[in-house]
Amino acid sequence: MNLNDRLSFTIQLSTLLQSGTPLLKCLIIIRSTNNKSKKHWLDKVIQDIQRGLLLSQALRIASCGFDSFYCGLLEIGEHSGQLDTLLTKISNDLIRQEMLRSKLKKILTYPACVLFICLGMVTSMLIWVIPSFEHIFQSFSAQLPPLTQFLLHLSRLTQEYVFVFIFSFFMIALISCYLWIRSISTQRYVDQFFLKIPIFNKLLQHVLLARWTATIAILQQSGVPLLEAMRISARCSDNWVVHDLSVRIYQLLCQGQNIHTSAVLSDSNELLFDPMSIQLLRVGEESGSLTSMLNYLANFHEKKLDENLSVLMETLEPMLVIIMGLIVGTMVIALYLPLFQLGQIV
């Protein structure tokens, strides 16, 4: 189940519960909005609740994409009698996640499209356009310029090995996916690597810190102790750097350290935290307003992400156009240089 499906389910369930509809009837109503002829994950959840299980237990058993953070908050709401309130908090958190994800897609989609178009244009020229010029150049008695010779050589290589390149690309992609799925160490290495890439690391840092601080804040507001909040954060994180951070802070908290000292001593400190965030954690903890400070940090990092994305997009768009123009322009110049030289000789 993807994020949008979880968000839609949560909002529908929260709205129905706030209107006074019993839980089981809420689920049946939500199920009726989907195709009844097809098997649906809610069928199993409804059956489990009819057998006497709690919603949080039924969702855990269903294994349909609801993480420990989601189910943990549901369990708190069930025991406190505030399930509709907790569902509202969860839906707000899911909306925050979706906004962060859409912002990342925004910054990645445009460069990917431009690079794909540029690669397609260059490949097309190397396979179809340049060979037609090569036949013309063969009739010249003069020696071709080095740039033209290089381009012709690259064209011949592309024509001969284009399928080898494509096959190699897909094999590398498949092997990378396999290693990513099967190897935790590979996932951890990739997560750490992205946080070391210049420019991109700042964007990812804001995304991860906004998500992490918002998660801890919601758990704290719901009455979850800080230690348990760290355990839940570690279990539900999809980034190994954040997971390791939560685990290390949990261990240091158990040893009697406070949260800002634990953050400094964690191995993820240099990758994730900036000095200001550490100081604000310290101020929040010492003043007894840690939850408010975590919410402030989440909003702060979201705003910084917006600012950085705007600046990056303003810089990246013309830069990519210039790079694409330079590549295509260089190829065109390389093709017409021999013709210019021939004109001078004549």
Coordinates of C-alpha atoms in Angstrom, one line a residue, residues 10-334:
T10 CA -6.8 7.4 7.6
I11 CA -8.8 10.6 6.6
Q12 CA -11.9 8.6 5.8
L13 CA -11.7 6.6 9.1
S14 CA -11.0 9.7 11.2
T15 CA -14.0 11.6 9.6
L16 CA -16.4 8.7 10.1
L17 CA -15.3 8.2 13.7
Q18 CA -15.7 11.9 14.5
S19 CA -19.3 11.7 13.2
G20 CA -20.1 9.0 15.8
T21 CA -20.1 6.0 13.5
P22 CA -18.9 2.7 15.2
L23 CA -15.5 1.4 14.1
L24 CA -16.7 -1.7 12.5
K25 CA -19.3 0.1 10.5
C26 CA -16.7 2.7 9.5
L27 CA -14.5 0.0 8.0
I28 CA -17.5 -1.6 6.2
I29 CA -18.4 1.8 4.7
I30 CA -14.8 2.4 3.5
R31 CA -14.7 -1.1 2.1
S32 CA -17.9 -0.5 0.1
T33 CA -16.2 2.4 -1.7
N34 CA -13.8 -0.1 -3.3
N35 CA -14.4 -2.8 -6.0
K36 CA -16.3 -5.5 -4.1
S37 CA -15.6 -8.2 -6.7
K38 CA -11.8 -8.0 -5.9
K39 CA -10.2 -9.2 -2.7
H40 CA -9.2 -6.3 -0.5
W41 CA -6.9 -6.0 2.5
L42 CA -9.8 -4.5 4.5
D43 CA -11.7 -7.8 4.3
K44 CA -9.2 -9.5 6.5
V45 CA -9.1 -6.5 8.9
I46 CA -12.9 -6.5 9.2
Q47 CA -12.9 -10.3 9.9
D48 CA -10.2 -9.9 12.6
I49 CA -12.2 -7.0 14.3
Q50 CA -15.4 -9.1 14.2
R51 CA -13.3 -11.8 16.1
G52 CA -12.5 -9.3 18.8
L53 CA -9.1 -7.9 17.8
L54 CA -8.3 -4.2 18.1
L55 CA -7.7 -2.2 15.0
S56 CA -4.0 -1.8 15.7
Q57 CA -3.7 -5.6 16.1
A58 CA -5.6 -6.3 12.9
L59 CA -3.5 -3.9 10.9
R60 CA -0.3 -5.5 12.2
I61 CA -1.5 -9.0 11.3
A62 CA -2.7 -7.8 7.8
S63 CA 0.9 -6.6 6.9
C64 CA -0.5 -4.1 4.4
G65 CA 2.0 -1.3 4.8
F66 CA 1.1 0.2 8.2
D67 CA 4.3 0.6 10.1
S68 CA 4.9 0.4 13.9
F69 CA 4.6 4.2 14.2
Y70 CA 1.1 4.1 12.7
C71 CA 0.0 1.0 14.7
G72 CA 1.6 2.3 17.9
L73 CA -0.4 5.5 17.8
L74 CA -3.6 3.6 17.0
E75 CA -2.9 1.4 20.1
I76 CA -2.5 4.5 22.3
G77 CA -5.7 6.0 20.9
E78 CA -7.6 2.7 21.5
H79 CA -6.5 2.6 25.2
S80 CA -7.1 6.3 25.8
G81 CA -10.5 6.4 24.0
Q82 CA -9.1 9.1 21.7
L83 CA -8.8 7.0 18.5
D84 CA -10.3 9.8 16.3
T85 CA -7.9 12.4 17.7
L86 CA -4.9 10.1 17.1
L87 CA -6.1 9.4 13.6
T88 CA -6.2 13.1 12.9
K89 CA -2.6 13.4 14.1
I90 CA -1.6 10.5 11.9
S91 CA -3.3 12.0 8.8
N92 CA -1.5 15.3 9.4
D93 CA 1.8 13.4 9.6
L94 CA 1.1 11.5 6.4
I95 CA 0.2 14.8 4.7
R96 CA 3.6 16.1 5.9
Q97 CA 5.3 13.0 4.5
E98 CA 3.6 13.4 1.2
M99 CA 4.6 17.1 0.9
L100 CA 8.2 16.2 1.6
R101 CA 8.1 13.4 -1.0
S102 CA 6.5 15.6 -3.6
K103 CA 9.2 18.3 -3.0
L104 CA 11.9 15.8 -3.6
K105 CA 10.2 14.6 -6.8
K106 CA 10.0 18.2 -7.9
I107 CA 13.7 18.6 -7.7
L108 CA 14.6 15.2 -9.3
T109 CA 12.0 15.1 -12.1
Y110 CA 13.2 18.1 -14.2
P111 CA 16.9 17.2 -14.2
A112 CA 16.1 13.5 -15.0
C113 CA 13.9 14.6 -17.9
V114 CA 16.5 17.0 -19.3
L115 CA 19.3 14.4 -19.0
F116 CA 17.1 11.7 -20.6
I117 CA 16.3 14.0 -23.6
C118 CA 20.0 15.0 -23.9
L119 CA 21.1 11.4 -23.8
G120 CA 18.5 10.5 -26.5
M121 CA 19.5 13.3 -28.7
V122 CA 23.3 12.5 -28.4
T123 CA 22.6 8.8 -29.0
S124 CA 20.4 9.5 -32.0
M125 CA 23.1 11.7 -33.6
L126 CA 25.8 9.2 -32.9
I127 CA 23.9 6.3 -34.5
W128 CA 22.0 8.0 -37.4
V129 CA 23.3 11.5 -38.1
I130 CA 27.1 11.3 -37.8
P131 CA 27.4 8.1 -40.0
S132 CA 25.9 10.1 -42.9
F133 CA 28.5 12.7 -42.5
E134 CA 31.3 10.1 -42.3
H135 CA 30.5 9.1 -45.9
I136 CA 31.0 12.7 -47.0
F137 CA 34.3 13.0 -45.1
Q138 CA 35.7 9.9 -46.7
S139 CA 35.8 11.8 -50.0
F140 CA 38.0 14.5 -48.5
S141 CA 41.7 14.2 -49.2
A142 CA 42.6 16.5 -46.3
Q143 CA 43.1 15.2 -42.7
L144 CA 40.1 15.7 -40.4
P145 CA 40.3 17.8 -37.3
P146 CA 41.0 15.9 -34.0
L147 CA 37.6 16.8 -32.6
T148 CA 35.9 15.4 -35.7
Q149 CA 38.0 12.2 -35.6
F150 CA 37.1 11.6 -32.0
L151 CA 33.4 12.1 -32.8
L152 CA 33.5 9.7 -35.7
H153 CA 35.3 7.1 -33.5
L154 CA 32.7 7.5 -30.8
S155 CA 30.0 7.1 -33.3
R156 CA 31.4 3.8 -34.6
L157 CA 31.8 2.5 -31.0
T158 CA 28.2 3.4 -30.3
Q159 CA 26.9 1.7 -33.4
E160 CA 28.9 -1.5 -32.7
Y161 CA 28.3 -1.7 -28.9
V162 CA 25.0 0.0 -28.4
F163 CA 23.2 -3.2 -27.4
V164 CA 26.1 -4.2 -25.2
F165 CA 25.8 -0.8 -23.4
I166 CA 22.1 -1.2 -23.0
F167 CA 22.4 -4.8 -21.7
S168 CA 25.2 -3.8 -19.3
F169 CA 23.1 -0.9 -18.0
F170 CA 20.2 -3.2 -17.2
M171 CA 22.4 -5.9 -15.7
I172 CA 24.0 -3.3 -13.4
A173 CA 20.6 -2.0 -12.5
L174 CA 19.3 -5.5 -11.7
I175 CA 22.4 -6.4 -9.7
S176 CA 22.1 -3.1 -7.8
C177 CA 18.4 -3.7 -7.0
Y178 CA 19.2 -7.3 -5.8
L179 CA 22.0 -6.0 -3.5
W180 CA 19.7 -3.3 -2.3
I181 CA 16.9 -5.7 -1.4
R182 CA 19.1 -8.5 0.1
S183 CA 21.9 -6.6 1.8
I184 CA 21.3 -4.3 4.7
S185 CA 24.9 -3.2 4.6
T186 CA 24.4 -2.0 1.0
Q187 CA 21.3 0.0 2.0
R188 CA 23.2 1.5 4.9
Y189 CA 26.1 2.4 2.7
V190 CA 23.8 4.0 0.0
D191 CA 22.0 6.1 2.7
Q192 CA 25.3 7.3 4.1
F193 CA 26.6 8.0 0.6
F194 CA 23.7 10.3 -0.4
L195 CA 24.3 12.3 2.7
K196 CA 27.8 13.0 1.6
I197 CA 27.0 14.3 -1.9
P198 CA 27.5 18.1 -2.0
I199 CA 24.4 20.2 -2.4
F200 CA 22.1 17.1 -2.4
N201 CA 23.2 16.2 1.2
K202 CA 21.7 19.5 2.5
L203 CA 18.3 18.8 0.9
L204 CA 18.3 15.2 2.3
Q205 CA 19.4 16.4 5.7
H206 CA 16.4 18.8 5.9
V207 CA 14.0 16.0 4.8
L208 CA 15.3 13.5 7.3
L209 CA 15.5 15.9 10.2
A210 CA 12.0 17.3 9.5
R211 CA 10.6 13.7 9.4
W212 CA 12.5 12.5 12.5
T213 CA 11.7 15.5 14.7
A214 CA 8.0 15.4 13.6
T215 CA 7.8 11.7 14.4
I216 CA 9.2 12.1 17.9
A217 CA 7.0 15.2 18.6
I218 CA 3.8 13.4 17.6
L219 CA 4.7 10.4 19.8
Q220 CA 5.6 12.7 22.7
Q221 CA 2.3 14.6 22.3
S222 CA 0.4 11.3 22.4
G223 CA 1.9 10.4 25.7
V224 CA 4.6 8.1 24.6
P225 CA 7.8 8.2 26.8
L226 CA 10.9 9.5 25.1
L227 CA 12.7 6.1 25.3
E228 CA 9.7 4.3 23.6
A229 CA 9.5 7.1 21.1
M230 CA 13.1 6.4 20.0
R231 CA 12.4 2.7 19.7
I232 CA 9.3 3.3 17.5
S233 CA 11.2 5.9 15.4
A234 CA 14.0 3.3 14.8
R235 CA 11.5 0.6 13.8
C236 CA 9.5 2.8 11.4
S237 CA 12.4 4.7 9.7
D238 CA 13.1 3.8 6.1
N239 CA 16.5 5.4 6.2
W240 CA 19.3 3.6 7.9
V241 CA 21.1 6.7 9.0
V242 CA 18.0 7.8 10.9
H243 CA 17.5 4.3 12.2
D244 CA 21.0 4.1 13.6
L245 CA 20.6 7.6 15.1
S246 CA 17.4 6.6 17.0
V247 CA 19.0 3.3 18.2
R248 CA 22.2 5.1 19.4
I249 CA 20.2 7.8 21.2
Y250 CA 18.0 5.1 22.8
Q251 CA 21.1 3.4 24.1
L252 CA 22.6 6.6 25.5
L253 CA 19.3 7.6 27.1
C254 CA 19.3 4.2 28.8
Q255 CA 22.8 5.1 30.2
G256 CA 21.5 8.3 31.7
Q257 CA 22.5 10.8 28.9
N258 CA 20.1 13.6 27.8
I259 CA 18.9 13.8 24.3
H260 CA 21.0 16.6 22.9
T261 CA 24.2 15.0 24.3
S262 CA 23.1 11.6 22.8
A263 CA 22.6 13.3 19.5
V264 CA 26.2 14.7 19.6
L265 CA 27.7 11.4 20.6
S266 CA 25.8 9.4 17.9
D267 CA 27.7 8.3 14.8
S268 CA 25.1 10.0 12.6
N269 CA 25.8 13.4 14.2
E270 CA 28.0 14.8 11.5
L271 CA 25.8 13.5 8.7
L272 CA 22.5 14.8 10.0
F273 CA 22.7 17.5 12.7
D274 CA 23.8 21.1 12.3
P275 CA 25.0 23.0 15.4
M276 CA 21.8 25.1 15.6
S277 CA 19.5 21.9 15.8
I278 CA 21.7 20.5 18.6
Q279 CA 21.5 23.8 20.5
L280 CA 17.7 24.0 20.1
L281 CA 17.3 20.4 21.3
R282 CA 19.4 21.4 24.4
V283 CA 17.3 24.5 25.0
G284 CA 14.0 22.5 24.6
E285 CA 15.2 19.8 27.0
E286 CA 16.5 22.2 29.7
S287 CA 13.4 24.4 29.6
G288 CA 11.0 21.4 29.7
S289 CA 9.5 22.2 26.3
L290 CA 11.2 19.5 24.2
T291 CA 8.0 18.6 22.3
S292 CA 7.4 22.2 21.2
M293 CA 11.0 22.5 20.2
L294 CA 10.8 19.3 18.1
N295 CA 7.8 20.7 16.3
Y296 CA 9.6 24.0 15.7
L297 CA 12.6 22.1 14.3
A298 CA 10.3 20.1 12.0
N299 CA 8.7 23.3 10.6
F300 CA 12.1 25.0 10.4
H301 CA 13.7 22.2 8.3
E302 CA 10.7 22.1 6.1
K303 CA 11.0 25.8 5.4
K304 CA 14.7 25.5 4.8
L305 CA 14.0 22.7 2.4
D306 CA 11.6 24.9 0.5
E307 CA 14.2 27.7 0.3
N308 CA 17.0 25.4 -0.8
L309 CA 14.7 23.8 -3.4
S310 CA 13.7 27.2 -4.9
V311 CA 17.4 28.3 -5.1
L312 CA 18.5 25.0 -6.6
M313 CA 15.7 25.0 -9.2
E314 CA 16.5 28.5 -10.2
T315 CA 20.2 27.6 -10.7
L316 CA 19.7 24.1 -12.1
E317 CA 17.3 24.9 -14.9
P318 CA 19.6 27.3 -16.9
M319 CA 22.6 25.2 -16.0
L320 CA 21.2 22.1 -17.5
V321 CA 20.1 23.9 -20.6
I322 CA 23.6 25.4 -21.0
I323 CA 25.2 22.0 -20.6
M324 CA 22.9 20.4 -23.1
G325 CA 23.5 23.2 -25.5
L326 CA 27.3 22.8 -25.1
I327 CA 27.2 19.1 -25.8
V328 CA 25.0 19.3 -28.9
G329 CA 26.8 22.5 -30.0
T330 CA 30.2 20.8 -29.8
M331 CA 28.9 17.8 -31.8
V332 CA 27.6 20.2 -34.5
I333 CA 30.9 22.1 -34.6
A334 CA 32.8 18.9 -34.9

